[in-house]
Amino acid sequence: MKNYESLVKKIFPVFAMLLAISLFPVFLKNNYYLTIGCQAMLYCIVALGLNFIVGMSGMMTLGTGAVYGLGAYTSALLSTKLGVNPWLALIPVLVMGWLIGKGLGFPSLRVQFVYFSLVTIAFNEIVRNLLTNLEFTGSGTGVRNIPPYSIFGFEFNTQLRSYYLIFAFLVVFIIIALRIAKSKWRRAFIAVKDNPEALEVSGINVSSVKITAFTLSSIFGCVAGALYAHFNRYITPSTFTTDLSISFVVMLIIGGLGNFWGCILGAYVVAFLPQLLRSAGTSYKLIYAVLMMLAVILFPNGIMSDIRRSVGKLINNGKGFSKGGGIGENRTGN
Amino acid sequence: MKTVLEIKNLTKRFEGLVAVKDVNITVKERQIHALIGPNGAGKTTTLSMINGTLEPTSGKILFGGQDITGMPAYKIAQKGLGRTFQNIKVFGSLTALENLMVGAMHNNNKGGVLRMLLCVKETNAMERTMREQALEVINEIGIYRLKDEYARNLPYGSQKVLELGRALMGKPKMILLDEPAAGLNTSERAEFVEILEKMYEKGIDLFLIEHNMDVVMNISHMITVLNFGQKIAEGTPSQIQSNPEVIRAYLGNRYKTIRKTEESRGNANAGR
Ligand SMILES: Nc1ncnc2c1ncn2[C@@H]1O[C@H](COP(=O)(O)OP(=O)(O)OP(=O)(O)O)[C@@H](O)[C@H]1O
Ligand SMILES: [Mg+2]
């Protein structure tokens, strides 16, 4: 009974959020906002995946832009050059994510901290360079005329249709992310960050936990990239820069590392803030940067974490006052 | 008595320095075996080689008759050899209860993430098993009321028992303890020793490094003494206390204080 109650309590906010996201197009009908709305949901998926590595396991990877790009190119090239159905192409996209996970996870076993971040930046640059220079990836012009997803002749070829398609994927990834966050894997990821030696001594292979985090994260990133390719209908290598990788990490940092709500909030802030600042004209980048800096200074643990913490404190203070403390004490001898 | 742990000609060389030299130790089943010696004698190094954290330069380690030399630490832990550290290692950003649950993960780790996502029932059942076991252990080690606190916020003494609890969660055959009583005050120490004795009675063999002679002489059946990486003595507590080389190298005047406490204890007993 109590379990059921707490489940409802936990599920309800997620449900409310999904409802809000699904109603978004009702209020902001124009294609411009719908496009940014789609972008924000894609960012959410990437951020939720990246959270396993950066947020929980504490490894600063700056190669997620390339992961996103490789997912996009895999699906785009297969569907344009070989005529593979985009749905079917999701399988190679998953395989791509899995492979990148193993590949990126490997250096994390050898090098740490800043050195690891440098390796991931190098990875991002190598991928971007290859995409720009190889002929079969379309060189600098990228891939055009990418077909949209379709079900029985119904094409997801407008902004509104794409919005709900991406929304459906977002729901699936949120469920996966929440399930992982509720499982022993979250504890293992955090243990990798806190004290890998103690985790190893507890009978867990730290290398394989790290690789798992990378694999999950890359799969999230690659699928989001594939969705992006078929939504945008064309892709160019200049999208998948280290700048993009940094933006993904920024989402986590301003939202709050390791925090589900932080990922979502961060993704929306990074997707929408630049657009809202457009009216500021040429100085928008400056204002954007200053706002980001302020966010980090004012909310050092991330906006969501800090808000939760202060709300939690308020609630706890209230409890302590009314019950006079010592609540836990009674249960000690059970 | 059967042998649980056997260390043969174990040597560890760091550049230029031989930290452990040709050490042989045999730990019998159903014993509390202590490893003592002055600072820098190579005790922690020995322990780390046993549990796989450090690779031996040469020598052999047999656990339950099986050669575990050079095996990765996580595999050795899975074989039932738990460990705690001299400098506490807990997972600071997990709660006390979650710290314990990590200790049970390797016994509840069928399949990877995909299986976890697909087999909802199995996953929930395993999660429940781990939680229940953790609740049991946290009660045993006496920090139930701290179960939802982040480990980094726990007092030093509670972190130490938490670490022991995490080792217990793996259902080990034997636990290696590196200075369990260090940094604890008298009452905490007594509490810790009580927990250790409970563990021992439950069937877990203990191998511990300890500087506190009160603890060592009271709970151990067998003591091995290291000095400058070499074994200089081995025997029962009374044999060790009267061994002139041990007194010279390590016990020194501490020996006298122990004699005194022993005497006073003897008197107290006689008085009863
Ligand atoms: N990783 C290492 N690299 C080089 N030397 C080391 C290393 N670890 C330990 N040593 C050295 O090996 C020797 C034995 O160290 P060890 O930590 O095993 O001693 P100990 O008996 O546990 O001492 P204490 O009672 O102070 O904990 C010391 O001289 C130490 O400086
Ligand atoms: Mg030591």
PDB file of C-alpha atoms in Angstrom, chain A residues 175-177 179-180 182-206 209 212 216 309 328-329 331-334, chain B residues 51 53 72-74 77-78 83 85 89-94 98 101-103 105-106 108-113 116-117 120 123-124 126-127 130 139 144-145 147 166:
ATOM      1  CA  ILE A 175      11.013   4.993 -19.117  1.00  0.00           C
ATOM      2  CA  ILE A 176      14.360   3.303 -19.779  1.00  0.00           C
ATOM      3  CA  ALA A 177      16.306   6.049 -18.009  1.00  0.00           C
ATOM      4  CA  ARG A 179      14.203   2.220 -14.735  1.00  0.00           C
ATOM      5  CA  ILE A 180      17.974   2.309 -14.823  1.00  0.00           C
ATOM      6  CA  LYS A 182      15.923   2.938  -9.975  1.00  0.00           C
ATOM      7  CA  SER A 183      18.188  -0.086 -10.358  1.00  0.00           C
ATOM      8  CA  LYS A 184      21.483  -1.401  -9.117  1.00  0.00           C
ATOM      9  CA  TRP A 185      23.094   0.164 -12.190  1.00  0.00           C
ATOM     10  CA  ARG A 186      22.638   3.661 -10.845  1.00  0.00           C
ATOM     11  CA  ARG A 187      24.360   2.599  -7.651  1.00  0.00           C
ATOM     12  CA  ALA A 188      27.163   0.982  -9.631  1.00  0.00           C
ATOM     13  CA  PHE A 189      27.654   4.086 -11.801  1.00  0.00           C
ATOM     14  CA  ILE A 190      27.798   6.359  -8.764  1.00  0.00           C
ATOM     15  CA  ALA A 191      30.142   3.916  -7.025  1.00  0.00           C
ATOM     16  CA  VAL A 192      32.496   4.209 -10.009  1.00  0.00           C
ATOM     17  CA  LYS A 193      32.616   7.946  -9.438  1.00  0.00           C
ATOM     18  CA  ASP A 194      32.902   7.787  -5.653  1.00  0.00           C
ATOM     19  CA  ASN A 195      35.364   4.968  -5.179  1.00  0.00           C
ATOM     20  CA  PRO A 196      36.200   2.507  -7.952  1.00  0.00           C
ATOM     21  CA  GLU A 197      38.588   0.520  -5.769  1.00  0.00           C
ATOM     22  CA  ALA A 198      35.881  -0.175  -3.212  1.00  0.00           C
ATOM     23  CA  LEU A 199      33.510  -1.220  -5.987  1.00  0.00           C
ATOM     24  CA  GLU A 200      36.058  -3.666  -7.362  1.00  0.00           C
ATOM     25  CA  VAL A 201      36.559  -5.125  -3.897  1.00  0.00           C
ATOM     26  CA  SER A 202      32.783  -5.568  -3.667  1.00  0.00           C
ATOM     27  CA  GLY A 203      32.981  -8.080  -6.494  1.00  0.00           C
ATOM     28  CA  ILE A 204      32.081  -5.792  -9.387  1.00  0.00           C
ATOM     29  CA  ASN A 205      34.173  -5.425 -12.509  1.00  0.00           C
ATOM     30  CA  VAL A 206      34.644  -1.667 -12.695  1.00  0.00           C
ATOM     31  CA  VAL A 209      30.449  -0.987 -15.430  1.00  0.00           C
ATOM     32  CA  THR A 212      28.014  -0.250 -19.738  1.00  0.00           C
ATOM     33  CA  LEU A 216      23.933   3.129 -22.793  1.00  0.00           C
ATOM     34  CA  ARG A 309      17.550  20.649  -1.804  1.00  0.00           C
ATOM     35  CA  GLY A 328      13.750   7.402  12.917  1.00  0.00           C
ATOM     36  CA  GLU A 329      14.756   6.341  16.399  1.00  0.00           C
ATOM     37  CA  ARG A 331      12.449   1.928  14.200  1.00  0.00           C
ATOM     38  CA  THR A 332      16.002   1.185  15.257  1.00  0.00           C
ATOM     39  CA  GLY A 333      15.211  -2.031  17.046  1.00  0.00           C
ATOM     40  CA  ASN A 334      12.927  -3.587  14.453  1.00  0.00           C
TER      41      ASN A 334
ATOM     42  CA  ASN B  51      42.561  -9.627  -2.193  1.00  0.00           C
ATOM     43  CA  THR B  53      44.288  -5.084  -5.390  1.00  0.00           C
ATOM     44  CA  PRO B  72      41.503  -9.488 -10.590  1.00  0.00           C
ATOM     45  CA  ALA B  73      40.188  -8.173  -7.278  1.00  0.00           C
ATOM     46  CA  TYR B  74      36.529  -8.434  -8.248  1.00  0.00           C
ATOM     47  CA  ALA B  77      35.743 -10.940  -3.959  1.00  0.00           C
ATOM     48  CA  GLN B  78      33.233 -13.119  -5.801  1.00  0.00           C
ATOM     49  CA  ARG B  83      37.916  -6.598   2.533  1.00  0.00           C
ATOM     50  CA  PHE B  85      40.455  -0.490   4.046  1.00  0.00           C
ATOM     51  CA  LYS B  89      36.440   3.773   1.290  1.00  0.00           C
ATOM     52  CA  VAL B  90      32.684   4.231   1.186  1.00  0.00           C
ATOM     53  CA  PHE B  91      30.486   5.579  -1.611  1.00  0.00           C
ATOM     54  CA  GLY B  92      29.920   9.088  -0.299  1.00  0.00           C
ATOM     55  CA  SER B  93      27.059  10.090  -2.570  1.00  0.00           C
ATOM     56  CA  LEU B  94      25.032   6.957  -1.941  1.00  0.00           C
ATOM     57  CA  GLU B  98      22.589   1.903  -0.896  1.00  0.00           C
ATOM     58  CA  MET B 101      23.235  -2.848  -1.535  1.00  0.00           C
ATOM     59  CA  VAL B 102      26.289  -2.360  -3.740  1.00  0.00           C
ATOM     60  CA  GLY B 103      27.940  -5.088  -1.699  1.00  0.00           C
ATOM     61  CA  MET B 105      25.242  -6.649  -6.383  1.00  0.00           C
ATOM     62  CA  HIS B 106      27.564  -9.399  -7.531  1.00  0.00           C
ATOM     63  CA  ASN B 108      22.295 -10.491  -7.815  1.00  0.00           C
ATOM     64  CA  ASN B 109      23.776  -9.688 -11.166  1.00  0.00           C
ATOM     65  CA  LYS B 110      22.216 -11.936 -13.744  1.00  0.00           C
ATOM     66  CA  GLY B 111      22.593 -10.478 -17.214  1.00  0.00           C
ATOM     67  CA  GLY B 112      23.211  -6.911 -18.249  1.00  0.00           C
ATOM     68  CA  VAL B 113      21.076  -3.822 -18.614  1.00  0.00           C
ATOM     69  CA  MET B 116      17.160  -5.726 -16.398  1.00  0.00           C
ATOM     70  CA  LEU B 117      14.905  -3.708 -18.713  1.00  0.00           C
ATOM     71  CA  VAL B 120      10.769  -6.513 -14.888  1.00  0.00           C
ATOM     72  CA  THR B 123      14.651  -7.288 -11.559  1.00  0.00           C
ATOM     73  CA  ASN B 124      12.170  -6.167  -8.941  1.00  0.00           C
ATOM     74  CA  MET B 126      16.374  -9.068  -6.998  1.00  0.00           C
ATOM     75  CA  GLU B 127      16.107  -5.453  -5.914  1.00  0.00           C
ATOM     76  CA  MET B 130      19.129  -6.823  -1.909  1.00  0.00           C
ATOM     77  CA  ASN B 139      20.493  -3.485  11.810  1.00  0.00           C
ATOM     78  CA  TYR B 144      19.776   1.414  11.194  1.00  0.00           C
ATOM     79  CA  ARG B 145      18.720   4.928  12.083  1.00  0.00           C
ATOM     80  CA  LYS B 147      20.191   4.174   6.751  1.00  0.00           C
ATOM     81  CA  ARG B 166      29.309  -3.779   2.726  1.00  0.00           C
TER      82      ARG B 166
END
